[in-house]
mmCIF file of C-alpha atoms in Angstrom:
data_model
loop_
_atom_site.group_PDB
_atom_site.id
_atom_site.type_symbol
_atom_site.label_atom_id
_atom_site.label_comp_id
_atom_site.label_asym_id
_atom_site.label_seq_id
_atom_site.Cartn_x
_atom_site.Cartn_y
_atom_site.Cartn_z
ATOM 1 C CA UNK A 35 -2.437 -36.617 179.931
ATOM 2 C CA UNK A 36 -4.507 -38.948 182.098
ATOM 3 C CA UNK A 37 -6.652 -41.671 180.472
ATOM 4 C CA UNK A 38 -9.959 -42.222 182.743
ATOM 5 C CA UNK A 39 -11.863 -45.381 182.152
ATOM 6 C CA UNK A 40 -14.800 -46.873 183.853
ATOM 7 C CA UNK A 41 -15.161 -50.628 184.257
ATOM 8 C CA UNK A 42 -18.116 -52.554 184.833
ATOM 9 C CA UNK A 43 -18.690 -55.141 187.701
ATOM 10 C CA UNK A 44 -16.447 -58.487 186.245
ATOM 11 C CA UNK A 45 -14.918 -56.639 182.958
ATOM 12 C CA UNK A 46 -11.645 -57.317 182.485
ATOM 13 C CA UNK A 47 -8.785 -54.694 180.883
ATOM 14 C CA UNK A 48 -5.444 -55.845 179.565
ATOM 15 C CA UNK A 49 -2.670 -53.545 181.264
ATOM 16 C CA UNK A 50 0.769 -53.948 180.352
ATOM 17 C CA UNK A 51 0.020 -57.479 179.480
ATOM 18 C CA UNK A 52 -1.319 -57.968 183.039
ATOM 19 C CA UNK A 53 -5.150 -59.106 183.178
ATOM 20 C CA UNK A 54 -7.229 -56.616 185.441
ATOM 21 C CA UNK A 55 -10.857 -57.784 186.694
ATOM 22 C CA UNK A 56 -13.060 -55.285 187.645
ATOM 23 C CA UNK A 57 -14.498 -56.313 191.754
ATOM 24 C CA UNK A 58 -17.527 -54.318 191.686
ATOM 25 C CA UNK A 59 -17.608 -50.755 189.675
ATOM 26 C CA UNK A 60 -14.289 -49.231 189.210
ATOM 27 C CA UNK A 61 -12.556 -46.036 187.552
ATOM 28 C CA UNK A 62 -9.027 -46.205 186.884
ATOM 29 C CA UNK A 63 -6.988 -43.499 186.069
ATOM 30 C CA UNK A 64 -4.153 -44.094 183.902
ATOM 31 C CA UNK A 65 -1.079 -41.209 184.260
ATOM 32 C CA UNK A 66 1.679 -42.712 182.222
ATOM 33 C CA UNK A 67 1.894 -44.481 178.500
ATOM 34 C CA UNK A 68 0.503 -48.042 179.108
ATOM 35 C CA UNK A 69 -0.958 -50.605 176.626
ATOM 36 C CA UNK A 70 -4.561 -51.383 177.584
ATOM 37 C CA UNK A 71 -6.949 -52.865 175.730
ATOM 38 C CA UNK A 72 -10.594 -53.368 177.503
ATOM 39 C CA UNK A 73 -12.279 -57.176 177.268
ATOM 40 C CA UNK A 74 -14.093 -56.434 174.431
ATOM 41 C CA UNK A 75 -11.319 -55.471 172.592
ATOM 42 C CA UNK A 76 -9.650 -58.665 173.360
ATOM 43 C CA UNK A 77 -9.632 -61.653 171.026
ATOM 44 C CA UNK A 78 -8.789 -65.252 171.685
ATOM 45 C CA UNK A 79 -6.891 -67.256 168.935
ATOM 46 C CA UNK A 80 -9.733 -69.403 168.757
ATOM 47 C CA UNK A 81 -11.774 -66.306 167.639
ATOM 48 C CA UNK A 82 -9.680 -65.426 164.695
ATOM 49 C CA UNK A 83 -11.514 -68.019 161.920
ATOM 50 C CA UNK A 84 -11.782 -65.591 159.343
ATOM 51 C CA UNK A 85 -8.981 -63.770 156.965
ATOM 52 C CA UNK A 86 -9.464 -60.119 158.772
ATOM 53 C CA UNK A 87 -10.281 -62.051 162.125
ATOM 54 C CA UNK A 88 -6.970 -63.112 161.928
ATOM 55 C CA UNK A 89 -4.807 -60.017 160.814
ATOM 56 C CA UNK A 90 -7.066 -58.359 163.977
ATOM 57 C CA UNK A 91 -5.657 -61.110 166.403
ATOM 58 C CA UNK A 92 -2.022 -60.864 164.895
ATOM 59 C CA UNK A 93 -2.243 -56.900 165.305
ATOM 60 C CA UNK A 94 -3.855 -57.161 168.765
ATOM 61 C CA UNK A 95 -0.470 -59.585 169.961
ATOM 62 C CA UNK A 96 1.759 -56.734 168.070
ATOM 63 C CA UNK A 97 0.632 -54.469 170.211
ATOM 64 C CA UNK A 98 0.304 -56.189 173.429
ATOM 65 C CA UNK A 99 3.493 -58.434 173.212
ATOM 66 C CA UNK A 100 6.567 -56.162 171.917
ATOM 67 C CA UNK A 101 8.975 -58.296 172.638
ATOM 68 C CA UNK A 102 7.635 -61.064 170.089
ATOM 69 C CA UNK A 103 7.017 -58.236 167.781
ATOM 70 C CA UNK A 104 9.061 -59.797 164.978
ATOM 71 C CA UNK A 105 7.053 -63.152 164.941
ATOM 72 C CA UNK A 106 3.999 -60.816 165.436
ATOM 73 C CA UNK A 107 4.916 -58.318 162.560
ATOM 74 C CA UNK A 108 5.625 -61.315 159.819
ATOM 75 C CA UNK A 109 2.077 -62.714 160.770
ATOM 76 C CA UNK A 110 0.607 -59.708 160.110
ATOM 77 C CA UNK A 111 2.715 -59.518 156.985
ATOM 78 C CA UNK A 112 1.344 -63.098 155.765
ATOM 79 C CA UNK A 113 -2.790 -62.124 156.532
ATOM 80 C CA UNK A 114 -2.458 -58.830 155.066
ATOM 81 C CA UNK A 115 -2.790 -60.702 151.239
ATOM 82 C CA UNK A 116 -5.391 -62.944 152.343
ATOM 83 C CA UNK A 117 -7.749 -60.187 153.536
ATOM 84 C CA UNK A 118 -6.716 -57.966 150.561
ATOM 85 C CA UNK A 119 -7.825 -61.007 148.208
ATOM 86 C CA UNK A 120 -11.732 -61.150 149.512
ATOM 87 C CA UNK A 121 -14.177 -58.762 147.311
ATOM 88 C CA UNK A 122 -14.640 -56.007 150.243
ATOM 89 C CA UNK A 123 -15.134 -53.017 147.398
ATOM 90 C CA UNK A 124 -13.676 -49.091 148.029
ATOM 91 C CA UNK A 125 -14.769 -49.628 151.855
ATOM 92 C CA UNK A 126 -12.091 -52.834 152.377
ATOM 93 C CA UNK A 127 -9.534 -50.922 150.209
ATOM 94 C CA UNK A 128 -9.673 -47.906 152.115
ATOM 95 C CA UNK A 129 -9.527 -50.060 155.497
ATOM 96 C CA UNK A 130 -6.605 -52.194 154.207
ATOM 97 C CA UNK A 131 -4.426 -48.841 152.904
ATOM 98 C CA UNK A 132 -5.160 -47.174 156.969
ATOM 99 C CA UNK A 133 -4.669 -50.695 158.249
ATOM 100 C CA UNK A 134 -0.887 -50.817 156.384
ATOM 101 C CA UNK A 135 0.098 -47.299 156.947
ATOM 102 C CA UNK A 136 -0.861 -47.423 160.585
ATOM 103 C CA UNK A 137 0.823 -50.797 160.964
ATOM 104 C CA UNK A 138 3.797 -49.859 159.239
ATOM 105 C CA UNK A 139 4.250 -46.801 161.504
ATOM 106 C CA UNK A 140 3.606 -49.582 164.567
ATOM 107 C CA UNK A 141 0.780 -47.661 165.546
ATOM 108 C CA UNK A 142 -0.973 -51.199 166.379
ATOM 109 C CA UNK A 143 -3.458 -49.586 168.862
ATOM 110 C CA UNK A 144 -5.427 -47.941 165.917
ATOM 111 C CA UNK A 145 -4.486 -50.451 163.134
ATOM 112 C CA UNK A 146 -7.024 -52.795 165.206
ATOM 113 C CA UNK A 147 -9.766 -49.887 164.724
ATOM 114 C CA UNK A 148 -9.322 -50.661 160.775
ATOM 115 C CA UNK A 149 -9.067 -54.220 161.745
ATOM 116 C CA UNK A 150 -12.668 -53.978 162.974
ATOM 117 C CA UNK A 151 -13.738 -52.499 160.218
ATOM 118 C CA UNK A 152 -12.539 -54.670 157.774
ATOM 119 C CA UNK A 153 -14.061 -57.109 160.181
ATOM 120 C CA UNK A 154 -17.569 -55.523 159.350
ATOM 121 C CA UNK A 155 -16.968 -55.547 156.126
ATOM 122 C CA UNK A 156 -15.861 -59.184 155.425
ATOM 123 C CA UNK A 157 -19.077 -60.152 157.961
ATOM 124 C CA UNK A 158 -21.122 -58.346 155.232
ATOM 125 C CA UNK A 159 -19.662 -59.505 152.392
ATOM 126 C CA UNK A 160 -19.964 -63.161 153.620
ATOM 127 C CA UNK A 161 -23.810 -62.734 154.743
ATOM 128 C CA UNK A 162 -24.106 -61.479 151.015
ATOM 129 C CA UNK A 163 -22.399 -64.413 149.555
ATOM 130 C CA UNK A 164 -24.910 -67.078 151.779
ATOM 131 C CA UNK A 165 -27.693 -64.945 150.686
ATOM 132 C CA UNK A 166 -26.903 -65.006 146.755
ATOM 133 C CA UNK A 167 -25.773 -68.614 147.466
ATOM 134 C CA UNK A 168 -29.183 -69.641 148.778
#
């Protein structure tokens, strides 16, 4: 099955652990089983300052580095308690049961798709804790 994706003037893709920039508009057209993840998607170790920050970063280089995947795979082993430990309610429980089962299956690609949302969640839960703090 072909994967078709559309990149905007500048955006950058993650192929294969190779960097793509987009030169003007371009469509790509992906015909075998690749790893890609677009920019936006891509997360710097500087970015990764928060407990489910980090366990997205650590899944993200799981995915795109297997050959490190052992480092990788005890990192995300080490987060996972840390992000289970902040008060994210039903939603973060859910999100942390799909996170594990996806991640224990090495299905990394979607295990970042619980990532965000645990992501979400923590953001929340933090703006509520400032609020009821101020």
């Amino acid at each position: 099955m072909t994967l078709r994706i559309s990149l905007r003037d500048g955006e950058k893709v993650v192929i294969n652990g190779a960097v793509i920039r987009a030169s003007g508009r371009t469509d790509l057209a992906i015909e075998s089983k690749v790893t890609i993840l677009r920019g936006r998607e891509i997360m710097t170790p500087a970015d990764a300052t928060s407990p489910a920050r980090a366990l997205y970063f650590h899944t993200m280089m799981a995915y795109l580095d297997p050959d490190g995947i052992a480092g990788h795979h005890s990192a995300i082993l080490a987060t996972i308690p840390r992000v289970a430990s902040l008060a994210l309610g039903e939603d973060g429980r859910q999100a942390i049961a799909k996170f594990a089962t996806r991640a224990a299956s090495a299905d990394y690609y979607r295990a970042l798709g619980e990532c965000r949302v645990l992501m979400r969640i923590e953001e929340e839960a933090t703006a509520t804790l400032a609020e009821q703090a101020a």
